[in-house]
JSON list of C-alpha atoms in Angstrom, two decimals:
[
{"chain": "R", "resi": 387, "resn": "LYS", "atom": "CA", "xyz": [45.79, 5.90, 1.01]},
{"chain": "R", "resi": 388, "resn": "ALA", "atom": "CA", "xyz": [47.48, 2.52, 0.67]},
{"chain": "R", "resi": 389, "resn": "GLY", "atom": "CA", "xyz": [46.47, 0.38, -2.32]},
{"chain": "R", "resi": 390, "resn": "VAL", "atom": "CA", "xyz": [45.73, -3.31, -2.49]},
{"chain": "R", "resi": 391, "resn": "THR", "atom": "CA", "xyz": [48.71, -5.29, -1.26]},
{"chain": "R", "resi": 392, "resn": "GLN", "atom": "CA", "xyz": [49.38, -8.82, -2.41]},
{"chain": "R", "resi": 393, "resn": "THR", "atom": "CA", "xyz": [52.09, -11.06, -1.04]},
{"chain": "R", "resi": 394, "resn": "PRO", "atom": "CA", "xyz": [54.25, -12.64, -2.15]},
{"chain": "R", "resi": 395, "resn": "ARG", "atom": "CA", "xyz": [54.89, -11.09, -5.60]},
{"chain": "R", "resi": 396, "resn": "TYR", "atom": "CA", "xyz": [56.58, -14.20, -6.98]},
{"chain": "R", "resi": 397, "resn": "LEU", "atom": "CA", "xyz": [56.38, -17.84, -6.00]},
{"chain": "R", "resi": 398, "resn": "ILE", "atom": "CA", "xyz": [57.81, -21.06, -7.40]},
{"chain": "R", "resi": 399, "resn": "LYS", "atom": "CA", "xyz": [56.27, -24.31, -6.23]},
{"chain": "R", "resi": 400, "resn": "THR", "atom": "CA", "xyz": [56.51, -27.97, -7.17]},
{"chain": "R", "resi": 401, "resn": "ARG", "atom": "CA", "xyz": [53.63, -30.05, -8.49]},
{"chain": "R", "resi": 402, "resn": "GLY", "atom": "CA", "xyz": [51.61, -31.55, -5.65]},
{"chain": "R", "resi": 403, "resn": "GLN", "atom": "CA", "xyz": [52.49, -28.83, -3.14]},
{"chain": "R", "resi": 404, "resn": "GLN", "atom": "CA", "xyz": [50.03, -26.32, -1.77]},
{"chain": "R", "resi": 405, "resn": "VAL", "atom": "CA", "xyz": [50.26, -22.55, -1.68]},
{"chain": "R", "resi": 406, "resn": "THR", "atom": "CA", "xyz": [48.63, -19.69, 0.21]},
{"chain": "R", "resi": 407, "resn": "LEU", "atom": "CA", "xyz": [48.41, -16.19, -1.24]},
{"chain": "R", "resi": 408, "resn": "SER", "atom": "CA", "xyz": [47.54, -13.11, 0.78]},
{"chain": "R", "resi": 409, "resn": "CYS", "atom": "CA", "xyz": [45.66, -9.91, -0.04]},
{"chain": "R", "resi": 410, "resn": "SER", "atom": "CA", "xyz": [45.14, -6.77, 2.03]},
{"chain": "R", "resi": 411, "resn": "PRO", "atom": "CA", "xyz": [42.39, -4.60, 0.50]},
{"chain": "R", "resi": 412, "resn": "ILE", "atom": "CA", "xyz": [42.08, -0.84, 0.61]},
{"chain": "R", "resi": 413, "resn": "SER", "atom": "CA", "xyz": [40.99, 0.30, 4.04]},
{"chain": "R", "resi": 414, "resn": "GLY", "atom": "CA", "xyz": [37.21, 0.40, 4.21]},
{"chain": "R", "resi": 415, "resn": "HIS", "atom": "CA", "xyz": [36.68, -1.92, 1.24]},
{"chain": "R", "resi": 416, "resn": "ARG", "atom": "CA", "xyz": [34.63, -4.90, 2.32]},
{"chain": "R", "resi": 417, "resn": "SER", "atom": "CA", "xyz": [34.53, -6.84, -0.96]},
{"chain": "R", "resi": 418, "resn": "VAL", "atom": "CA", "xyz": [37.57, -8.83, -2.06]},
{"chain": "R", "resi": 419, "resn": "SER", "atom": "CA", "xyz": [37.66, -10.83, -5.29]},
{"chain": "R", "resi": 420, "resn": "TRP", "atom": "CA", "xyz": [40.29, -13.14, -6.71]},
{"chain": "R", "resi": 421, "resn": "TYR", "atom": "CA", "xyz": [41.11, -13.69, -10.37]},
{"chain": "R", "resi": 422, "resn": "GLN", "atom": "CA", "xyz": [43.43, -15.99, -12.25]},
{"chain": "R", "resi": 423, "resn": "GLN", "atom": "CA", "xyz": [45.06, -14.53, -15.35]},
{"chain": "R", "resi": 424, "resn": "THR", "atom": "CA", "xyz": [46.78, -16.59, -18.03]},
{"chain": "R", "resi": 425, "resn": "PRO", "atom": "CA", "xyz": [47.71, -15.64, -21.60]},
{"chain": "R", "resi": 426, "resn": "GLY", "atom": "CA", "xyz": [45.32, -18.15, -23.10]},
{"chain": "R", "resi": 427, "resn": "GLN", "atom": "CA", "xyz": [42.28, -17.72, -20.85]},
{"chain": "R", "resi": 428, "resn": "GLY", "atom": "CA", "xyz": [42.44, -14.07, -19.85]},
{"chain": "R", "resi": 429, "resn": "LEU", "atom": "CA", "xyz": [40.96, -13.05, -16.50]},
{"chain": "R", "resi": 430, "resn": "GLN", "atom": "CA", "xyz": [39.03, -15.88, -14.86]},
{"chain": "R", "resi": 431, "resn": "PHE", "atom": "CA", "xyz": [36.95, -15.21, -11.75]},
{"chain": "R", "resi": 432, "resn": "LEU", "atom": "CA", "xyz": [37.77, -17.41, -8.76]},
{"chain": "R", "resi": 433, "resn": "PHE", "atom": "CA", "xyz": [35.64, -16.10, -5.89]},
{"chain": "R", "resi": 434, "resn": "GLU", "atom": "CA", "xyz": [34.41, -13.05, -4.06]},
{"chain": "R", "resi": 435, "resn": "TYR", "atom": "CA", "xyz": [34.22, -12.45, -0.33]},
{"chain": "R", "resi": 436, "resn": "PHE", "atom": "CA", "xyz": [32.17, -9.84, 1.45]},
{"chain": "R", "resi": 437, "resn": "SER", "atom": "CA", "xyz": [32.15, -9.44, 5.24]},
{"chain": "R", "resi": 438, "resn": "GLU", "atom": "CA", "xyz": [33.88, -12.82, 5.72]},
{"chain": "R", "resi": 439, "resn": "THR", "atom": "CA", "xyz": [31.32, -14.68, 3.58]},
{"chain": "R", "resi": 440, "resn": "GLN", "atom": "CA", "xyz": [31.87, -16.12, 0.13]},
{"chain": "R", "resi": 441, "resn": "ARG", "atom": "CA", "xyz": [29.35, -14.28, -2.00]},
{"chain": "R", "resi": 442, "resn": "ASN", "atom": "CA", "xyz": [30.23, -15.64, -5.42]},
{"chain": "R", "resi": 443, "resn": "LYS", "atom": "CA", "xyz": [32.28, -18.47, -6.82]},
{"chain": "R", "resi": 444, "resn": "GLY", "atom": "CA", "xyz": [33.69, -19.10, -10.26]},
{"chain": "R", "resi": 445, "resn": "ASN", "atom": "CA", "xyz": [34.06, -22.37, -12.11]},
{"chain": "R", "resi": 446, "resn": "PHE", "atom": "CA", "xyz": [37.25, -23.70, -10.53]},
{"chain": "R", "resi": 447, "resn": "PRO", "atom": "CA", "xyz": [37.89, -27.08, -8.87]},
{"chain": "R", "resi": 448, "resn": "GLY", "atom": "CA", "xyz": [37.67, -27.49, -5.12]},
{"chain": "R", "resi": 449, "resn": "ARG", "atom": "CA", "xyz": [41.48, -27.35, -4.89]},
{"chain": "R", "resi": 450, "resn": "PHE", "atom": "CA", "xyz": [41.01, -23.58, -4.98]},
{"chain": "R", "resi": 451, "resn": "SER", "atom": "CA", "xyz": [39.67, -22.10, -1.77]},
{"chain": "R", "resi": 452, "resn": "GLY", "atom": "CA", "xyz": [39.69, -18.83, 0.04]},
{"chain": "R", "resi": 453, "resn": "ARG", "atom": "CA", "xyz": [38.65, -16.99, 3.13]},
{"chain": "R", "resi": 454, "resn": "GLN", "atom": "CA", "xyz": [38.27, -13.48, 4.45]},
{"chain": "R", "resi": 455, "resn": "PHE", "atom": "CA", "xyz": [39.08, -12.27, 7.92]},
{"chain": "R", "resi": 456, "resn": "SER", "atom": "CA", "xyz": [37.25, -9.74, 10.08]},
{"chain": "R", "resi": 457, "resn": "ASN", "atom": "CA", "xyz": [39.69, -7.00, 9.00]},
{"chain": "R", "resi": 458, "resn": "SER", "atom": "CA", "xyz": [38.75, -7.75, 5.33]},
{"chain": "R", "resi": 459, "resn": "ARG", "atom": "CA", "xyz": [42.16, -9.27, 4.56]},
{"chain": "R", "resi": 460, "resn": "SER", "atom": "CA", "xyz": [41.80, -12.33, 2.39]},
{"chain": "R", "resi": 461, "resn": "GLU", "atom": "CA", "xyz": [43.77, -15.45, 1.58]},
{"chain": "R", "resi": 462, "resn": "MET", "atom": "CA", "xyz": [43.44, -17.95, -1.19]},
{"chain": "R", "resi": 463, "resn": "ASN", "atom": "CA", "xyz": [44.79, -21.46, -1.07]},
{"chain": "R", "resi": 464, "resn": "VAL", "atom": "CA", "xyz": [45.54, -23.88, -3.86]},
{"chain": "R", "resi": 465, "resn": "SER", "atom": "CA", "xyz": [46.18, -27.47, -2.88]},
{"chain": "R", "resi": 466, "resn": "THR", "atom": "CA", "xyz": [47.79, -30.26, -4.91]},
{"chain": "R", "resi": 467, "resn": "LEU", "atom": "CA", "xyz": [49.28, -27.84, -7.41]},
{"chain": "R", "resi": 468, "resn": "GLU", "atom": "CA", "xyz": [49.26, -28.70, -11.10]},
{"chain": "R", "resi": 469, "resn": "LEU", "atom": "CA", "xyz": [51.42, -27.27, -13.89]},
{"chain": "R", "resi": 470, "resn": "GLY", "atom": "CA", "xyz": [48.32, -25.57, -15.31]},
{"chain": "R", "resi": 471, "resn": "ASP", "atom": "CA", "xyz": [47.94, -23.52, -12.13]},
{"chain": "R", "resi": 472, "resn": "SER", "atom": "CA", "xyz": [50.88, -21.38, -13.20]},
{"chain": "R", "resi": 473, "resn": "ALA", "atom": "CA", "xyz": [49.39, -17.92, -13.60]},
{"chain": "R", "resi": 474, "resn": "LEU", "atom": "CA", "xyz": [49.17, -14.39, -12.29]},
{"chain": "R", "resi": 475, "resn": "TYR", "atom": "CA", "xyz": [46.75, -14.35, -9.37]},
{"chain": "R", "resi": 476, "resn": "LEU", "atom": "CA", "xyz": [45.09, -10.99, -8.88]},
{"chain": "R", "resi": 477, "resn": "CYS", "atom": "CA", "xyz": [43.21, -9.69, -5.89]},
{"chain": "R", "resi": 478, "resn": "ALA", "atom": "CA", "xyz": [40.75, -6.84, -6.29]},
{"chain": "R", "resi": 479, "resn": "SER", "atom": "CA", "xyz": [38.86, -4.86, -3.69]},
{"chain": "R", "resi": 480, "resn": "SER", "atom": "CA", "xyz": [35.82, -2.62, -3.93]},
{"chain": "R", "resi": 481, "resn": "PRO", "atom": "CA", "xyz": [33.69, -0.76, -1.40]},
{"chain": "R", "resi": 482, "resn": "VAL", "atom": "CA", "xyz": [30.63, -2.95, -1.81]},
{"chain": "R", "resi": 483, "resn": "GLN", "atom": "CA", "xyz": [30.55, -4.77, -5.14]},
{"chain": "R", "resi": 484, "resn": "ALA", "atom": "CA", "xyz": [32.30, -4.93, -8.50]},
{"chain": "R", "resi": 485, "resn": "ASN", "atom": "CA", "xyz": [30.13, -2.45, -10.38]},
{"chain": "R", "resi": 486, "resn": "TYR", "atom": "CA", "xyz": [31.52, 0.31, -8.15]},
{"chain": "R", "resi": 487, "resn": "GLY", "atom": "CA", "xyz": [34.90, -0.37, -9.74]},
{"chain": "R", "resi": 488, "resn": "TYR", "atom": "CA", "xyz": [37.73, -2.59, -8.65]},
{"chain": "R", "resi": 489, "resn": "THR", "atom": "CA", "xyz": [41.13, -1.61, -7.32]},
{"chain": "R", "resi": 490, "resn": "PHE", "atom": "CA", "xyz": [43.58, -4.37, -8.14]},
{"chain": "R", "resi": 491, "resn": "GLY", "atom": "CA", "xyz": [46.76, -5.41, -6.46]},
{"chain": "R", "resi": 492, "resn": "SER", "atom": "CA", "xyz": [49.94, -6.06, -8.45]},
{"chain": "R", "resi": 493, "resn": "GLY", "atom": "CA", "xyz": [49.33, -9.78, -8.30]},
{"chain": "R", "resi": 494, "resn": "THR", "atom": "CA", "xyz": [51.24, -12.89, -7.30]},
{"chain": "R", "resi": 495, "resn": "ARG", "atom": "CA", "xyz": [53.08, -14.64, -10.13]},
{"chain": "R", "resi": 496, "resn": "LEU", "atom": "CA", "xyz": [52.87, -18.38, -9.35]},
{"chain": "R", "resi": 497, "resn": "THR", "atom": "CA", "xyz": [55.05, -20.80, -11.28]},
{"chain": "R", "resi": 498, "resn": "VAL", "atom": "CA", "xyz": [54.50, -24.53, -10.78]},
{"chain": "R", "resi": 499, "resn": "VAL", "atom": "CA", "xyz": [57.38, -26.75, -11.87]},
{"chain": "D", "resi": 1415, "resn": "THR", "atom": "CA", "xyz": [32.03, -18.10, -25.75]},
{"chain": "D", "resi": 1416, "resn": "GLN", "atom": "CA", "xyz": [32.82, -15.00, -23.70]},
{"chain": "D", "resi": 1417, "resn": "LEU", "atom": "CA", "xyz": [30.00, -12.68, -22.67]},
{"chain": "D", "resi": 1418, "resn": "LEU", "atom": "CA", "xyz": [32.04, -9.59, -23.55]},
{"chain": "D", "resi": 1419, "resn": "GLU", "atom": "CA", "xyz": [33.96, -9.80, -26.81]},
{"chain": "D", "resi": 1420, "resn": "GLN", "atom": "CA", "xyz": [36.60, -7.22, -27.55]},
{"chain": "D", "resi": 1421, "resn": "SER", "atom": "CA", "xyz": [38.05, -6.34, -30.92]},
{"chain": "D", "resi": 1422, "resn": "PRO", "atom": "CA", "xyz": [40.63, -6.19, -32.13]},
{"chain": "D", "resi": 1423, "resn": "GLN", "atom": "CA", "xyz": [42.51, -8.70, -30.00]},
{"chain": "D", "resi": 1424, "resn": "PHE", "atom": "CA", "xyz": [45.88, -7.19, -30.92]},
{"chain": "D", "resi": 1425, "resn": "LEU", "atom": "CA", "xyz": [46.71, -3.72, -32.22]},
{"chain": "D", "resi": 1426, "resn": "SER", "atom": "CA", "xyz": [50.09, -2.27, -33.15]},
{"chain": "D", "resi": 1427, "resn": "ILE", "atom": "CA", "xyz": [50.19, 1.34, -34.29]},
{"chain": "D", "resi": 1428, "resn": "GLN", "atom": "CA", "xyz": [52.62, 4.21, -34.72]},
{"chain": "D", "resi": 1429, "resn": "GLU", "atom": "CA", "xyz": [52.82, 7.05, -32.23]},
{"chain": "D", "resi": 1430, "resn": "GLY", "atom": "CA", "xyz": [50.39, 9.82, -33.16]},
{"chain": "D", "resi": 1431, "resn": "GLU", "atom": "CA", "xyz": [47.78, 7.58, -34.78]},
{"chain": "D", "resi": 1432, "resn": "ASN", "atom": "CA", "xyz": [44.19, 7.27, -33.58]},
{"chain": "D", "resi": 1433, "resn": "LEU", "atom": "CA", "xyz": [42.53, 3.99, -32.66]},
{"chain": "D", "resi": 1434, "resn": "THR", "atom": "CA", "xyz": [39.26, 2.53, -31.44]},
{"chain": "D", "resi": 1435, "resn": "VAL", "atom": "CA", "xyz": [38.71, -0.58, -29.35]},
{"chain": "D", "resi": 1436, "resn": "TYR", "atom": "CA", "xyz": [35.30, -2.22, -29.23]},
{"chain": "D", "resi": 1437, "resn": "CYS", "atom": "CA", "xyz": [33.55, -4.19, -26.51]},
{"chain": "D", "resi": 1438, "resn": "ASN", "atom": "CA", "xyz": [30.41, -6.05, -27.58]},
{"chain": "D", "resi": 1439, "resn": "SER", "atom": "CA", "xyz": [27.81, -8.32, -26.02]},
{"chain": "D", "resi": 1440, "resn": "SER", "atom": "CA", "xyz": [24.35, -9.66, -26.69]},
{"chain": "D", "resi": 1441, "resn": "SER", "atom": "CA", "xyz": [23.44, -8.95, -23.06]},
{"chain": "D", "resi": 1442, "resn": "VAL", "atom": "CA", "xyz": [22.36, -5.67, -21.49]},
{"chain": "D", "resi": 1443, "resn": "PHE", "atom": "CA", "xyz": [24.76, -4.32, -18.89]},
{"chain": "D", "resi": 1444, "resn": "SER", "atom": "CA", "xyz": [23.84, -2.05, -15.98]},
{"chain": "D", "resi": 1445, "resn": "SER", "atom": "CA", "xyz": [27.31, -0.51, -16.13]},
{"chain": "D", "resi": 1446, "resn": "LEU", "atom": "CA", "xyz": [30.55, -0.94, -18.02]},
{"chain": "D", "resi": 1447, "resn": "GLN", "atom": "CA", "xyz": [34.09, -0.23, -16.96]},
{"chain": "D", "resi": 1448, "resn": "TRP", "atom": "CA", "xyz": [37.39, 0.06, -18.82]},
{"chain": "D", "resi": 1449, "resn": "TYR", "atom": "CA", "xyz": [40.73, -0.95, -17.34]},
{"chain": "D", "resi": 1450, "resn": "ARG", "atom": "CA", "xyz": [44.32, -0.74, -18.57]},
{"chain": "D", "resi": 1451, "resn": "GLN", "atom": "CA", "xyz": [46.89, -3.30, -17.49]},
{"chain": "D", "resi": 1452, "resn": "GLU", "atom": "CA", "xyz": [50.65, -3.01, -17.89]},
{"chain": "D", "resi": 1453, "resn": "PRO", "atom": "CA", "xyz": [52.86, -6.12, -17.93]},
{"chain": "D", "resi": 1454, "resn": "GLY", "atom": "CA", "xyz": [53.39, -7.61, -14.47]},
{"chain": "D", "resi": 1455, "resn": "GLU", "atom": "CA", "xyz": [50.83, -5.33, -12.82]},
{"chain": "D", "resi": 1456, "resn": "GLY", "atom": "CA", "xyz": [47.14, -5.45, -12.00]},
{"chain": "D", "resi": 1457, "resn": "PRO", "atom": "CA", "xyz": [44.53, -3.68, -14.13]},
{"chain": "D", "resi": 1458, "resn": "VAL", "atom": "CA", "xyz": [43.84, -0.03, -13.34]},
{"chain": "D", "resi": 1459, "resn": "LEU", "atom": "CA", "xyz": [40.31, 1.34, -13.58]},
{"chain": "D", "resi": 1460, "resn": "LEU", "atom": "CA", "xyz": [40.04, 4.11, -16.21]},
{"chain": "D", "resi": 1461, "resn": "VAL", "atom": "CA", "xyz": [36.32, 4.86, -16.27]},
{"chain": "D", "resi": 1462, "resn": "THR", "atom": "CA", "xyz": [32.83, 3.61, -15.43]},
{"chain": "D", "resi": 1463, "resn": "VAL", "atom": "CA", "xyz": [29.84, 4.36, -17.68]},
{"chain": "D", "resi": 1464, "resn": "VAL", "atom": "CA", "xyz": [26.32, 3.69, -16.49]},
{"chain": "D", "resi": 1465, "resn": "THR", "atom": "CA", "xyz": [23.86, 5.43, -18.83]},
{"chain": "D", "resi": 1466, "resn": "GLY", "atom": "CA", "xyz": [23.05, 4.31, -22.38]},
{"chain": "D", "resi": 1467, "resn": "GLY", "atom": "CA", "xyz": [24.59, 6.76, -24.86]},
{"chain": "D", "resi": 1468, "resn": "GLU", "atom": "CA", "xyz": [26.93, 8.18, -22.23]},
{"chain": "D", "resi": 1469, "resn": "VAL", "atom": "CA", "xyz": [30.24, 9.61, -23.42]},
{"chain": "D", "resi": 1470, "resn": "LYS", "atom": "CA", "xyz": [33.13, 10.26, -21.05]},
{"chain": "D", "resi": 1471, "resn": "LYS", "atom": "CA", "xyz": [36.47, 11.84, -21.86]},
{"chain": "D", "resi": 1472, "resn": "LEU", "atom": "CA", "xyz": [39.73, 11.31, -20.03]},
{"chain": "D", "resi": 1473, "resn": "LYS", "atom": "CA", "xyz": [42.38, 13.49, -21.71]},
{"chain": "D", "resi": 1474, "resn": "ARG", "atom": "CA", "xyz": [43.00, 11.75, -25.08]},
{"chain": "D", "resi": 1475, "resn": "LEU", "atom": "CA", "xyz": [40.70, 8.82, -24.26]},
{"chain": "D", "resi": 1476, "resn": "THR", "atom": "CA", "xyz": [36.98, 8.88, -25.14]},
{"chain": "D", "resi": 1477, "resn": "PHE", "atom": "CA", "xyz": [34.65, 6.20, -23.81]},
{"chain": "D", "resi": 1478, "resn": "GLN", "atom": "CA", "xyz": [31.15, 5.58, -25.12]},
{"chain": "D", "resi": 1479, "resn": "PHE", "atom": "CA", "xyz": [28.39, 3.34, -23.82]},
{"chain": "D", "resi": 1480, "resn": "GLY", "atom": "CA", "xyz": [25.96, 2.13, -26.47]},
{"chain": "D", "resi": 1481, "resn": "ASP", "atom": "CA", "xyz": [22.36, 3.34, -26.42]},
{"chain": "D", "resi": 1482, "resn": "ALA", "atom": "CA", "xyz": [21.11, -0.20, -25.74]},
{"chain": "D", "resi": 1483, "resn": "ARG", "atom": "CA", "xyz": [23.82, -0.75, -23.08]},
{"chain": "D", "resi": 1484, "resn": "LYS", "atom": "CA", "xyz": [25.12, -3.82, -24.92]},
{"chain": "D", "resi": 1485, "resn": "ASP", "atom": "CA", "xyz": [28.36, -2.37, -26.23]},
{"chain": "D", "resi": 1486, "resn": "SER", "atom": "CA", "xyz": [31.05, 0.18, -25.54]},
{"chain": "D", "resi": 1487, "resn": "SER", "atom": "CA", "xyz": [34.01, 1.71, -27.31]},
{"chain": "D", "resi": 1488, "resn": "LEU", "atom": "CA", "xyz": [37.28, 3.29, -26.33]},
{"chain": "D", "resi": 1489, "resn": "HIS", "atom": "CA", "xyz": [38.84, 5.80, -28.70]},
{"chain": "D", "resi": 1490, "resn": "ILE", "atom": "CA", "xyz": [42.39, 7.06, -28.24]},
{"chain": "D", "resi": 1491, "resn": "THR", "atom": "CA", "xyz": [43.52, 10.18, -30.07]},
{"chain": "D", "resi": 1492, "resn": "ALA", "atom": "CA", "xyz": [47.18, 10.69, -30.96]},
{"chain": "D", "resi": 1493, "resn": "ALA", "atom": "CA", "xyz": [48.38, 7.52, -29.25]},
{"chain": "D", "resi": 1494, "resn": "GLN", "atom": "CA", "xyz": [51.61, 7.66, -27.26]},
{"chain": "D", "resi": 1495, "resn": "PRO", "atom": "CA", "xyz": [54.01, 4.87, -26.21]},
{"chain": "D", "resi": 1496, "resn": "GLY", "atom": "CA", "xyz": [52.71, 5.28, -22.65]},
{"chain": "D", "resi": 1497, "resn": "ASP", "atom": "CA", "xyz": [49.30, 4.05, -23.87]},
{"chain": "D", "resi": 1498, "resn": "THR", "atom": "CA", "xyz": [50.79, 0.61, -24.48]},
{"chain": "D", "resi": 1499, "resn": "GLY", "atom": "CA", "xyz": [49.06, -2.08, -22.46]},
{"chain": "D", "resi": 1500, "resn": "LEU", "atom": "CA", "xyz": [46.18, -4.51, -22.24]},
{"chain": "D", "resi": 1501, "resn": "TYR", "atom": "CA", "xyz": [42.77, -2.82, -22.34]},
{"chain": "D", "resi": 1502, "resn": "LEU", "atom": "CA", "xyz": [39.91, -4.65, -20.67]},
{"chain": "D", "resi": 1503, "resn": "CYS", "atom": "CA", "xyz": [36.23, -3.85, -20.60]},
{"chain": "D", "resi": 1504, "resn": "ALA", "atom": "CA", "xyz": [34.13, -5.24, -17.76]},
{"chain": "D", "resi": 1505, "resn": "GLY", "atom": "CA", "xyz": [30.56, -4.97, -16.62]},
{"chain": "D", "resi": 1506, "resn": "THR", "atom": "CA", "xyz": [27.64, -6.22, -14.61]},
{"chain": "D", "resi": 1507, "resn": "THR", "atom": "CA", "xyz": [24.68, -8.09, -16.05]},
{"chain": "D", "resi": 1508, "resn": "GLY", "atom": "CA", "xyz": [22.23, -10.28, -14.19]},
{"chain": "D", "resi": 1509, "resn": "ASN", "atom": "CA", "xyz": [24.05, -9.56, -10.92]},
{"chain": "D", "resi": 1510, "resn": "GLN", "atom": "CA", "xyz": [27.20, -11.13, -12.33]},
{"chain": "D", "resi": 1511, "resn": "PHE", "atom": "CA", "xyz": [30.39, -9.25, -13.18]},
{"chain": "D", "resi": 1512, "resn": "TYR", "atom": "CA", "xyz": [32.35, -10.16, -16.31]},
{"chain": "D", "resi": 1513, "resn": "PHE", "atom": "CA", "xyz": [35.63, -9.14, -17.91]},
{"chain": "D", "resi": 1514, "resn": "GLY", "atom": "CA", "xyz": [36.10, -8.85, -21.64]},
{"chain": "D", "resi": 1515, "resn": "THR", "atom": "CA", "xyz": [38.57, -10.83, -23.71]},
{"chain": "D", "resi": 1516, "resn": "GLY", "atom": "CA", "xyz": [41.07, -7.94, -23.81]},
{"chain": "D", "resi": 1517, "resn": "THR", "atom": "CA", "xyz": [42.83, -5.86, -26.45]},
{"chain": "D", "resi": 1518, "resn": "SER", "atom": "CA", "xyz": [46.62, -5.72, -26.40]},
{"chain": "D", "resi": 1519, "resn": "LEU", "atom": "CA", "xyz": [47.81, -2.34, -27.70]},
{"chain": "D", "resi": 1520, "resn": "THR", "atom": "CA", "xyz": [51.38, -1.55, -28.69]},
{"chain": "D", "resi": 1521, "resn": "VAL", "atom": "CA", "xyz": [52.27, 2.03, -29.64]},
{"chain": "D", "resi": 1522, "resn": "ILE", "atom": "CA", "xyz": [55.56, 2.22, -31.52]},
{"chain": "D", "resi": 1523, "resn": "PRO", "atom": "CA", "xyz": [57.63, 5.39, -31.02]}
]
């Protein structure tokens, strides 16, 4: 079966712009989580969506937002980009919740210049 | 302070050597998972352990969950260059899911 698909794979944006990243989970998985990964901070939890509702949120500013559609596909948006937002953004899906085990996408590498 | 501390942070060994990576916490976890991540890719789930004292084997990899469910270890026998990557433990405690700080392993041919 198809894995978790993230688009785009690479993105270069300018400070102050906004960006939208997309994630298609494994078919049948209703939970989608987003993580930011940087060399210095490791994997930082952004938010989790389940059946179109945000179930959990990490400690990120309001510039980071997300949503989930009825087909479980998810998007995350970052507004007013800062240089420090440069990172690998990972989407992970699971059948119900994280302790069942995540399947990760390959990520979107965002570079803010 | 991270809830799940991994040690060592970096490890560089020769092909054929054995190694152990540790994942420790002061909290009790209902389950623990181990992932491996290669550069430019997302982490891949290797195993989930749920019972204190549980030992699982995956070819040359042995995973153990501590009796008190506060720690876990990953032992690799006869490491190969293909084992190179970032190893992450992760688990659920208090209805929250956490990732460990990570161990970067390099196996030199």
